[in-house]
Every structure is written in structure tokens, then in C-alpha cells.
Amino acid sequence: GQQLNQSPQSMFIQEGEDVSMNCTSSSIFNTWLWYKQDPGEGPVLLIALYKAGELTSNGRLTAQFGITRKDSFLNISASIPSDVGIYFCAGPGEDGGSQGNLIFGKGTKLSVKP
Amino acid sequence: NAGVTQTPKFRILKIGQSMTLQCTQDMNHNYMYWYRQDPGMGLKLIYYSVGAGITDKGEVPNGYNVSRSTTEDFPLRLELAAPSQTSVYFCASSPHYEQYFGPGTRLTVT
């Protein structure tokens, strides 16, 4: 079945650094969603992308819908301690058109550099 | 506008007990979902609903049941709790693809 591969699996950040992560698939997605999950909380929707090539920002976060429609990228500029958490990408499955079902990546875990 | 609310926040069950996890949304979304998330893992879909009276199985439905009698409520029932059901359970709702999650219920079965 369809899978979303997120990279990197984990990374350490130092305050002020820019952060980049990506999500790839072997099949085409028509929508890309990026979520953040804080410890002990539910995932929170950060950015939604609907068109190939689309670039959308939400504060210091910028996400792009890859031209091939098989990937998406999330960048965080000038990271701050509260950026720590797990970032998930998600998109509708092949049969999710009418049910709204999403496929989720396994997440990229952001931690503060010791 | 409270969004998606879940109760209880925490629960400990003994093996074989049953319980219902409650989920309510006030955004008038047609689609609702139940996920489980095991430690360090991603989200696995248990059941979903595309509208009142309509439910369907997700990836891991065994051991669970759902009902959807109203647009707002989507309870998840565990009939015979097993240790393998120890997890964090998230309910979500969506107008279509953009899912909005509740705060979760942390369930331990011992």
C-alpha cells in the first residue's frame, strides 16, 4: 500500500538554526498536510497544501508541495525551544477520496541540542 | 468553539473489562476518526465515519466497536480489554482531508 517516508527520523536543533525535513512517496498525492505533536497532546494541523509547486507559510514555518507530487518539504526558520516535538506529514490515500482517510508518515522528532 | 473533546483523559482497565471512550466535535464535520498511537510510533486508524449512521473499519479494528448516531458524537467501545490495547487513543474530525485532533485518552490495560 501507499507509504509516506519522512526524513530525517530525528534531529537536534539549536536555538536560531533553520530546520528542514521532507516527506516522500512512491505514488502521487493530491494534498499534503503537515502536523506537529507536542508530548502528551494530539497532533495539530500546521499547513495544508493543495497544488503542485505550492509554497505556503505559517509564521516561521514554510511548506512546499513538490512538483512531482510525490514529495513535500517543511522548513522552520530561526528555531526556538517550543519548536521541539514530532512533525508528521500526511496525505489522502488512493481510496481516501470520498472518506477523507489520511496516510501518516512516521514523523520527524525535533529535540534541543544538549 | 471547543473543537474535538475526548473523555476520559486517563484510564486504567483490568483485563476483560469494557469501557467507552467518548469523542465529541462542535464543528459540524461529517468525517470522524479513531486512531491509536503506541509509544514512539505513528497513528493507526481504528474506525472512521463519513456521517451519522455510517461507520467503517480502518487498519486495526479488531477488539473495538463504534457507533455514530449524531454528527457530533463518535464513541469508541472496547468490549474485552487486553494488554495489547494499552495505547493513546485520538479522535479526529474533518470537513474532508484536514483532520483536527482531540487531546487523546491514555489507556492502560493491566
Coordinates of N, CA and C in Angstrom, one line a residue:
Chain A
G1 N 0.8 -1.2 0.0 CA 0.0 0.0 0.0 C 0.9 1.3 0.0
Q2 N 0.2 2.4 0.0 CA 0.9 3.7 0.0 C 1.6 3.9 1.3
Q3 N 2.8 4.5 1.2 CA 3.5 4.8 2.4 C 4.1 6.2 2.2
L4 N 4.3 6.9 3.3 CA 5.0 8.2 3.4 C 6.3 8.0 4.2
N5 N 7.4 8.4 3.6 CA 8.7 8.2 4.3 C 9.2 9.6 4.7
Q6 N 9.4 9.8 6.0 CA 9.8 11.1 6.4 C 11.3 11.0 6.8
S7 N 12.0 12.1 6.5 CA 13.4 12.2 6.7 C 13.8 13.6 7.2
P8 N 14.7 13.7 8.2 CA 15.2 12.6 9.0 C 14.3 12.1 10.0
Q9 N 14.6 11.0 10.6 CA 13.7 10.4 11.6 C 13.8 11.3 12.9
S10 N 15.0 11.8 13.2 CA 15.1 12.7 14.3 C 16.2 13.7 14.0
M11 N 16.2 14.8 14.7 CA 17.3 15.8 14.6 C 17.3 16.7 15.8
F12 N 18.5 17.2 16.1 CA 18.7 18.1 17.2 C 18.8 19.5 16.7
I13 N 18.2 20.4 17.4 CA 18.2 21.8 16.9 C 18.8 22.7 18.0
Q14 N 19.5 23.7 17.5 CA 20.0 24.7 18.5 C 19.2 26.0 18.2
E15 N 18.9 26.7 19.2 CA 18.0 27.9 19.0 C 18.6 28.8 18.0
G16 N 17.8 29.3 17.0 CA 18.2 30.1 16.0 C 18.5 29.5 14.7
E17 N 18.7 28.1 14.7 CA 19.0 27.4 13.5 C 17.8 27.2 12.6
D18 N 18.0 27.1 11.3 CA 16.9 26.7 10.4 C 16.9 25.2 10.3
V19 N 15.7 24.7 10.1 CA 15.5 23.3 10.1 C 14.7 22.9 8.8
S20 N 15.1 21.8 8.2 CA 14.5 21.3 7.0 C 14.1 19.8 7.2
M21 N 13.0 19.4 6.7 CA 12.6 18.0 6.8 C 11.7 17.7 5.5
N22 N 11.7 16.4 5.1 CA 10.9 16.2 4.0 C 10.1 14.9 4.1
C23 N 9.2 14.7 3.2 CA 8.3 13.6 3.1 C 8.2 13.1 1.7
T24 N 8.4 11.8 1.5 CA 8.4 11.3 0.1 C 7.5 10.1 0.0
S25 N 7.0 9.9 -1.2 CA 6.1 8.8 -1.5 C 6.5 8.2 -2.9
S26 N 6.2 6.9 -3.1 CA 6.4 6.3 -4.4 C 5.2 6.6 -5.3
S27 N 4.1 7.1 -4.7 CA 2.9 7.4 -5.5 C 2.5 8.9 -5.4
I28 N 1.6 9.3 -6.3 CA 1.2 10.7 -6.3 C 0.2 11.1 -5.2
F29 N 0.4 12.2 -4.6 CA -0.6 12.7 -3.6 C -1.2 14.0 -4.1
N30 N -2.4 14.2 -3.9 CA -3.1 15.5 -4.3 C -3.2 16.5 -3.3
T31 N -2.9 16.1 -2.0 CA -3.0 17.0 -0.9 C -1.8 16.6 0.0
W32 N -1.2 17.6 0.6 CA -0.2 17.3 1.7 C -0.5 18.1 2.9
L33 N -0.4 17.5 4.0 CA -0.7 18.1 5.3 C 0.5 17.9 6.2
W34 N 0.8 18.9 7.0 CA 1.9 18.9 8.0 C 1.3 19.1 9.4
Y35 N 1.6 18.2 10.3 CA 1.1 18.3 11.7 C 2.3 18.4 12.6
K36 N 2.1 19.0 13.8 CA 3.0 18.9 14.9 C 2.4 18.3 16.1
Q37 N 3.1 17.4 16.8 CA 2.6 16.8 18.0 C 3.5 17.1 19.2
D38 N 3.0 17.8 20.2 CA 3.8 18.0 21.4 C 3.6 16.8 22.3
P39 N 4.5 16.5 23.2 CA 4.4 15.4 24.1 C 3.1 15.4 24.9
G40 N 2.3 14.3 24.9 CA 1.1 14.2 25.6 C -0.1 14.9 25.0
E41 N 0.1 15.4 23.8 CA -1.0 16.1 23.1 C -1.4 15.5 21.8
G42 N -2.5 15.9 21.3 CA -2.9 15.5 19.9 C -2.2 16.3 18.9
P43 N -2.1 15.7 17.7 CA -1.4 16.4 16.5 C -2.2 17.7 16.2
V44 N -1.5 18.7 15.9 CA -2.1 20.0 15.5 C -1.7 20.3 14.0
L45 N -2.7 20.6 13.2 CA -2.5 20.9 11.8 C -1.7 22.2 11.7
L46 N -0.6 22.2 11.0 CA 0.2 23.4 10.7 C -0.1 24.0 9.4
I47 N 0.0 23.2 8.3 CA -0.1 23.7 7.0 C -0.7 22.7 6.1
A48 N -1.6 23.1 5.2 CA -2.2 22.2 4.2 C -1.8 22.7 2.8
L49 N -1.5 21.8 1.9 CA -1.1 22.2 0.5 C -1.9 21.4 -0.4
Y50 N -2.4 22.1 -1.5 CA -3.3 21.5 -2.4 C -2.9 21.4 -3.9
K51 N -1.8 22.2 -4.2 CA -1.4 22.2 -5.6 C 0.1 22.0 -5.8
A52 N 0.5 21.2 -6.8 CA 1.9 21.0 -7.1 C 2.6 22.4 -7.2
G53 N 3.8 22.5 -6.5 CA 4.5 23.7 -6.6 C 4.1 24.7 -5.5
E54 N 3.0 24.5 -4.9 CA 2.5 25.5 -3.9 C 3.5 25.7 -2.8
L55 N 3.7 26.9 -2.3 CA 4.5 27.2 -1.2 C 3.7 28.0 -0.2
T56 N 3.5 27.5 1.0 CA 2.7 28.1 2.0 C 3.4 28.4 3.3
S57 N 3.2 29.5 3.9 CA 3.9 29.8 5.2 C 2.9 30.0 6.3
N58 N 3.3 29.6 7.5 CA 2.6 29.8 8.7 C 3.6 30.3 9.7
G59 N 3.7 31.6 9.8 CA 4.7 32.2 10.7 C 6.1 31.8 10.2
R60 N 6.9 31.2 11.1 CA 8.3 30.8 10.7 C 8.3 29.5 10.0
L61 N 7.2 28.9 9.8 CA 7.1 27.6 9.0 C 6.7 27.8 7.6
T62 N 7.4 27.1 6.7 CA 7.1 27.2 5.3 C 7.1 25.7 4.8
A63 N 6.1 25.4 4.0 CA 5.9 24.1 3.4 C 5.8 24.2 1.9
Q64 N 6.3 23.2 1.2 CA 6.1 23.2 -0.2 C 5.6 21.9 -0.7
F65 N 4.7 21.9 -1.7 CA 4.2 20.8 -2.4 C 5.1 20.5 -3.6
G66 N 5.8 19.4 -3.6 CA 6.7 19.1 -4.6 C 6.1 19.0 -6.0
I67 N 6.9 19.5 -7.0 CA 6.4 19.5 -8.4 C 6.0 18.1 -8.9
T68 N 6.7 17.1 -8.5 CA 6.4 15.7 -8.9 C 5.1 15.2 -8.3
R69 N 4.7 15.9 -7.2 CA 3.5 15.5 -6.4 C 3.8 14.2 -5.6
K70 N 5.1 13.8 -5.5 CA 5.5 12.7 -4.7 C 6.3 13.1 -3.5
D71 N 6.4 14.4 -3.2 CA 7.1 14.8 -2.0 C 6.7 16.2 -1.6
S72 N 7.0 16.4 -0.3 CA 6.7 17.7 0.3 C 7.8 18.1 1.3
F73 N 8.0 19.3 1.6 CA 9.1 19.8 2.4 C 8.6 20.8 3.4
L74 N 9.1 20.7 4.6 CA 8.8 21.6 5.7 C 10.1 22.3 6.2
N75 N 10.1 23.6 6.2 CA 11.2 24.3 6.8 C 10.8 25.2 8.0
I76 N 11.6 25.2 9.0 CA 11.4 26.1 10.1 C 12.5 27.0 10.2
S77 N 12.3 28.3 10.2 CA 13.4 29.3 10.3 C 13.5 29.8 11.7
A78 N 14.8 30.0 12.0 CA 15.2 30.6 13.3 C 14.5 29.8 14.5
S79 N 14.8 28.6 14.6 CA 14.1 27.7 15.6 C 14.2 28.2 17.0
I80 N 13.1 27.9 17.7 CA 13.0 28.3 19.2 C 12.7 27.0 19.9
P81 N 12.9 27.0 21.2 CA 12.7 25.8 22.0 C 11.3 25.2 21.9
S82 N 10.3 26.0 21.7 CA 9.0 25.4 21.6 C 8.7 24.7 20.3
D83 N 9.7 24.8 19.4 CA 9.5 24.0 18.1 C 9.8 22.5 18.3
V84 N 10.3 22.2 19.5 CA 10.5 20.7 19.8 C 9.2 20.0 19.8
G85 N 9.3 18.8 19.2 CA 8.1 17.9 19.1 C 8.3 17.0 17.9
I86 N 7.2 16.3 17.5 CA 7.2 15.4 16.4 C 6.4 16.0 15.3
Y87 N 7.0 16.1 14.1 CA 6.3 16.6 12.9 C 5.9 15.5 12.0
F88 N 4.6 15.4 11.6 CA 4.1 14.4 10.8 C 3.7 15.0 9.4
C89 N 3.9 14.3 8.3 CA 3.3 14.6 7.1 C 2.2 13.6 6.9
A90 N 1.2 14.0 6.1 CA 0.0 13.2 5.8 C -0.6 13.6 4.5
G91 N -1.2 12.6 3.9 CA -1.9 12.8 2.7 C -3.0 11.8 2.5
P92 N -4.0 12.1 1.6 CA -5.1 11.2 1.4 C -4.6 9.9 0.6
G93 N -5.1 8.8 1.1 CA -4.7 7.5 0.4 C -5.4 7.4 -0.9
E94 N -5.0 6.4 -1.7 CA -5.6 6.2 -3.0 C -7.1 6.0 -3.0
D95 N -7.6 5.4 -1.9 CA -9.0 5.2 -1.8 C -9.6 6.2 -0.8
G96 N -8.9 7.2 -0.5 CA -9.4 8.1 0.5 C -10.2 9.3 0.0
G97 N -10.4 9.3 -1.3 CA -11.0 10.4 -1.9 C -12.4 10.8 -1.3
S98 N -13.2 9.7 -1.0 CA -14.5 10.0 -0.5 C -14.6 9.9 1.0
Q99 N -13.6 9.2 1.6 CA -13.7 9.0 3.0 C -12.8 10.0 3.8
G100 N -12.0 10.7 3.2 CA -11.1 11.7 3.9 C -10.0 11.0 4.7
N101 N -9.8 9.7 4.4 CA -8.8 9.0 5.2 C -7.4 9.5 4.8
L102 N -6.5 9.6 5.8 CA -5.2 10.0 5.6 C -4.2 8.9 5.8
I103 N -3.1 9.0 5.1 CA -1.9 8.2 5.4 C -0.9 9.1 6.1
F104 N -0.4 8.7 7.2 CA 0.6 9.5 8.0 C 2.0 8.9 7.9
G105 N 3.0 9.8 7.8 CA 4.4 9.4 7.9 C 4.6 9.0 9.4
K106 N 5.8 8.5 9.6 CA 6.2 8.0 11.0 C 6.7 9.2 11.8
G107 N 6.9 10.3 11.2 CA 7.3 11.5 12.0 C 8.8 11.8 12.0
T108 N 9.1 13.1 12.1 CA 10.4 13.6 12.4 C 10.4 14.2 13.8
K109 N 11.3 13.7 14.6 CA 11.3 14.2 16.0 C 12.4 15.2 16.2
L110 N 12.0 16.4 16.6 CA 12.9 17.5 16.8 C 13.2 17.6 18.3
S111 N 14.5 17.6 18.7 CA 14.9 17.8 20.1 C 15.9 18.9 20.2
V112 N 16.0 19.4 21.4 CA 17.0 20.5 21.6 C 18.4 19.9 21.7
K113 N 19.4 20.5 21.0 CA 20.7 20.1 21.1 C 21.3 20.2 22.5
P114 N 21.8 19.2 23.1 CA 22.3 19.3 24.5 C 23.5 20.2 24.6
Chain B
N1 N -16.1 27.7 20.8 CA -15.9 26.6 19.9 C -14.8 25.7 20.4
A2 N -15.2 24.6 21.0 CA -14.2 23.7 21.8 C -13.4 22.8 20.8
G3 N -13.9 22.6 19.6 CA -13.2 21.7 18.7 C -13.6 20.2 18.9
V4 N -12.5 19.4 19.1 CA -12.7 18.0 19.4 C -12.4 17.7 20.9
T5 N -13.4 17.2 21.6 CA -13.1 16.9 23.0 C -13.2 15.4 23.2
Q6 N -12.4 14.9 24.1 CA -12.3 13.5 24.4 C -12.3 13.3 26.0
T7 N -13.1 12.3 26.4 CA -13.1 11.9 27.8 C -13.1 10.4 27.9
P8 N -12.4 9.8 28.9 CA -11.6 10.5 29.9 C -10.2 10.8 29.4
K9 N -9.4 11.5 30.1 CA -8.1 11.8 29.7 C -7.1 10.6 30.0
F10 N -7.4 9.9 31.1 CA -6.6 8.8 31.5 C -7.6 7.7 32.0
R11 N -7.2 6.4 31.8 CA -8.0 5.3 32.4 C -7.1 4.1 32.5
I12 N -7.3 3.4 33.6 CA -6.6 2.1 33.8 C -7.7 1.0 33.8
L13 N -7.6 0.0 33.0 CA -8.6 -1.1 33.0 C -7.9 -2.4 33.4
K14 N -8.7 -3.3 33.9 CA -8.2 -4.6 34.1 C -8.6 -5.4 32.9
I15 N -7.8 -6.5 32.6 CA -8.0 -7.4 31.5 C -9.4 -7.9 31.6
G16 N -10.1 -7.8 30.4 CA -11.5 -8.3 30.4 C -12.6 -7.3 30.6
Q17 N -12.2 -6.2 31.2 CA -13.2 -5.1 31.4 C -13.6 -4.4 30.1
S18 N -14.7 -3.7 30.2 CA -15.1 -2.9 29.0 C -15.2 -1.5 29.3
M19 N -15.1 -0.6 28.3 CA -15.3 0.8 28.5 C -15.6 1.5 27.2
T20 N -16.1 2.7 27.3 CA -16.3 3.5 26.1 C -15.5 4.8 26.2
L21 N -14.8 5.1 25.2 CA -14.1 6.4 25.0 C -15.0 7.3 24.3
Q22 N -15.2 8.5 24.9 CA -16.1 9.5 24.3 C -15.4 10.5 23.4
C23 N -16.0 10.9 22.3 CA -15.5 11.9 21.4 C -16.6 12.7 20.9
T24 N -16.5 14.1 21.0 CA -17.5 15.0 20.6 C -16.8 16.1 19.8
Q25 N -17.4 16.5 18.7 CA -16.9 17.7 18.0 C -18.0 18.7 17.8
D26 N -17.7 20.0 17.8 CA -18.7 21.0 17.6 C -18.5 21.8 16.4
M27 N -17.8 21.2 15.4 CA -17.5 21.9 14.1 C -18.4 21.5 13.0
N28 N -19.4 20.7 13.3 CA -20.3 20.2 12.3 C -19.6 19.4 11.1
H29 N -18.5 18.7 11.5 CA -17.8 18.0 10.5 C -18.5 16.6 10.2
N30 N -18.6 16.2 8.9 CA -19.2 14.9 8.6 C -18.2 13.8 9.0
Y31 N -16.9 14.0 8.8 CA -16.0 12.9 8.9 C -15.4 12.8 10.3
M32 N -15.4 11.6 10.9 CA -14.8 11.4 12.2 C -13.9 10.2 12.2
Y33 N -12.9 10.1 13.1 CA -11.9 9.0 13.0 C -11.5 8.7 14.4
W34 N -11.1 7.4 14.6 CA -10.4 7.0 15.8 C -9.1 6.4 15.4
Y35 N -8.0 6.9 16.1 CA -6.7 6.4 15.9 C -6.1 5.9 17.3
R36 N -5.1 5.0 17.2 CA -4.3 4.7 18.3 C -2.9 5.0 18.0
Q37 N -2.2 5.4 19.0 CA -0.7 5.7 18.9 C 0.0 5.0 20.0
D38 N 0.8 4.0 19.6 CA 1.7 3.3 20.6 C 3.0 4.1 20.8
P39 N 3.6 3.9 21.9 CA 4.8 4.7 22.2 C 5.8 4.8 21.1
G40 N 6.2 6.0 20.7 CA 7.2 6.1 19.7 C 6.8 5.8 18.3
M41 N 5.5 5.6 18.1 CA 5.0 5.1 16.8 C 4.1 6.2 16.2
G42 N 3.7 5.9 15.0 CA 2.8 6.8 14.3 C 1.3 6.5 14.6
L43 N 0.4 7.0 13.9 CA -1.0 6.9 14.1 C -1.6 5.7 13.3
K44 N -2.4 4.9 13.9 CA -3.0 3.8 13.2 C -4.5 4.0 13.3
L45 N -5.2 3.9 12.1 CA -6.6 4.2 12.1 C -7.4 2.9 12.5
I46 N -8.3 3.1 13.5 CA -9.1 2.0 14.0 C -10.4 2.0 13.3
Y47 N -11.2 3.0 13.3 CA -12.5 3.1 12.7 C -12.7 4.6 12.2
Y48 N -13.6 4.7 11.2 CA -13.9 6.1 10.8 C -15.4 6.1 10.4
S49 N -15.9 7.3 10.2 CA -17.3 7.5 9.9 C -17.4 8.7 8.9
V50 N -18.2 8.6 7.9 CA -18.3 9.7 6.9 C -19.6 10.4 7.2
G51 N -20.4 10.0 8.2 CA -21.6 10.7 8.5 C -22.4 9.9 9.5
A52 N -23.4 10.6 10.1 CA -24.2 9.9 11.1 C -24.8 8.6 10.5
G53 N -24.7 7.5 11.2 CA -25.2 6.2 10.8 C -24.3 5.4 9.9
I54 N -23.1 6.0 9.6 CA -22.2 5.3 8.6 C -20.9 5.1 9.3
T55 N -20.4 3.9 9.5 CA -19.1 3.7 10.0 C -18.4 2.6 9.2
D56 N -17.0 2.6 9.3 CA -16.3 1.6 8.5 C -15.0 1.3 9.3
K57 N -14.4 0.1 9.0 CA -13.2 -0.3 9.6 C -12.0 0.4 9.0
G58 N -11.0 0.7 9.9 CA -9.7 1.2 9.4 C -8.7 0.0 9.4
E59 N -7.5 0.4 9.7 CA -6.4 -0.6 9.7 C -6.4 -1.6 10.8
V60 N -6.8 -1.2 12.0 CA -6.7 -2.1 13.2 C -8.0 -2.1 14.0
P61 N -9.1 -2.6 13.4 CA -10.4 -2.5 14.1 C -10.7 -3.6 15.1
N62 N -9.8 -4.7 15.1 CA -10.2 -5.8 16.0 C -10.1 -5.5 17.5
G63 N -11.2 -5.8 18.2 CA -11.3 -5.5 19.6 C -12.0 -4.3 19.9
Y64 N -12.5 -3.6 18.9 CA -13.1 -2.3 19.1 C -14.5 -2.2 18.3
N65 N -15.4 -1.4 18.8 CA -16.6 -1.1 18.1 C -16.9 0.4 18.1
V66 N -17.6 0.9 17.1 CA -18.0 2.3 17.1 C -19.5 2.4 16.8
S67 N -20.0 3.6 17.0 CA -21.4 3.9 16.5 C -21.3 5.4 16.2
R68 N -22.2 5.9 15.4 CA -22.3 7.3 15.1 C -23.8 7.6 14.9
S69 N -24.5 7.9 16.0 CA -25.9 8.2 16.0 C -26.1 9.7 15.7
T70 N -25.2 10.6 16.0 CA -25.3 12.0 15.7 C -24.1 12.5 15.0
T71 N -24.1 13.7 14.4 CA -23.0 14.3 13.7 C -21.9 14.6 14.7
E72 N -22.3 14.9 16.0 CA -21.3 15.4 17.0 C -20.5 14.3 17.7
D73 N -21.1 13.1 17.9 CA -20.5 12.1 18.8 C -20.1 10.9 18.0
F74 N -18.9 10.4 18.5 CA -18.4 9.2 17.8 C -17.7 8.3 18.9
P75 N -18.4 7.6 19.7 CA -17.8 6.9 20.8 C -17.1 5.6 20.3
L76 N -16.0 5.2 21.0 CA -15.3 4.0 20.7 C -15.4 3.1 21.9
R77 N -15.8 1.8 21.6 CA -16.1 0.8 22.7 C -15.1 -0.3 22.6
L78 N -14.5 -0.6 23.8 CA -13.7 -1.7 24.0 C -14.5 -2.7 24.8
E79 N -14.7 -3.9 24.3 CA -15.6 -4.9 25.0 C -14.8 -5.7 26.0
L80 N -13.7 -6.3 25.6 CA -12.9 -7.2 26.5 C -11.5 -6.7 26.4
A81 N -11.1 -5.8 27.3 CA -9.8 -5.1 27.2 C -8.7 -6.1 27.3
A82 N -7.7 -5.9 26.5 CA -6.5 -6.8 26.5 C -5.3 -5.9 26.6
P83 N -4.2 -6.4 27.2 CA -2.9 -5.6 27.3 C -2.5 -5.0 26.0
S84 N -2.8 -5.6 24.9 CA -2.3 -5.1 23.6 C -3.1 -3.8 23.3
Q85 N -4.1 -3.5 24.0 CA -4.9 -2.3 23.7 C -4.4 -1.1 24.6
T86 N -3.3 -1.3 25.3 CA -2.7 -0.2 26.0 C -2.1 0.7 25.0
S87 N -2.6 2.0 25.0 CA -2.2 2.9 24.0 C -2.7 4.3 24.3
V88 N -2.4 5.2 23.4 CA -3.1 6.5 23.5 C -4.0 6.6 22.3
Y89 N -5.3 7.0 22.6 CA -6.3 7.0 21.6 C -6.7 8.4 21.2
F90 N -6.7 8.7 19.9 CA -7.0 10.0 19.5 C -8.2 10.0 18.6
C91 N -9.1 10.9 18.8 CA -10.3 11.1 17.9 C -10.0 12.3 17.1
A92 N -10.5 12.3 15.9 CA -10.3 13.4 15.0 C -11.6 13.6 14.2
S93 N -11.8 14.9 13.7 CA -12.9 15.2 12.8 C -12.4 16.0 11.6
S94 N -13.1 16.0 10.5 CA -12.6 16.8 9.4 C -13.8 17.1 8.5
P95 N -13.7 18.3 7.8 CA -14.7 18.6 6.8 C -14.4 17.8 5.5
H96 N -13.1 17.4 5.3 CA -12.7 16.4 4.3 C -11.3 15.9 4.6
Y97 N -10.3 16.5 4.1 CA -8.9 16.0 4.4 C -8.3 16.5 5.6
E98 N -8.6 17.8 5.9 CA -7.9 18.4 7.1 C -8.5 18.0 8.4
Q99 N -7.8 17.0 9.0 CA -8.3 16.4 10.2 C -7.8 17.2 11.5
Y100 N -8.7 17.4 12.4 CA -8.5 18.1 13.6 C -8.6 17.1 14.8
F101 N -7.6 17.1 15.6 CA -7.5 16.0 16.6 C -7.9 16.5 18.0
G102 N -8.4 15.6 18.8 CA -8.7 15.8 20.2 C -7.4 15.6 21.0
P103 N -7.5 15.9 22.3 CA -6.3 15.8 23.2 C -5.8 14.4 23.5
G104 N -6.7 13.4 23.2 CA -6.3 12.0 23.5 C -6.8 11.4 24.8
T105 N -6.9 10.1 24.8 CA -7.2 9.3 26.0 C -6.0 8.3 26.2
R106 N -5.4 8.4 27.4 CA -4.3 7.4 27.6 C -4.8 6.2 28.4
L107 N -4.8 5.1 27.8 CA -5.4 3.9 28.3 C -4.4 2.8 28.7
T108 N -4.4 2.3 29.9 CA -3.5 1.2 30.3 C -4.4 0.0 30.7
V109 N -4.1 -1.1 30.1 CA -4.8 -2.4 30.5 C -3.8 -3.3 31.2
T110 N -4.2 -3.6 32.4 CA -3.2 -4.5 33.2 C -3.9 -5.8 33.7

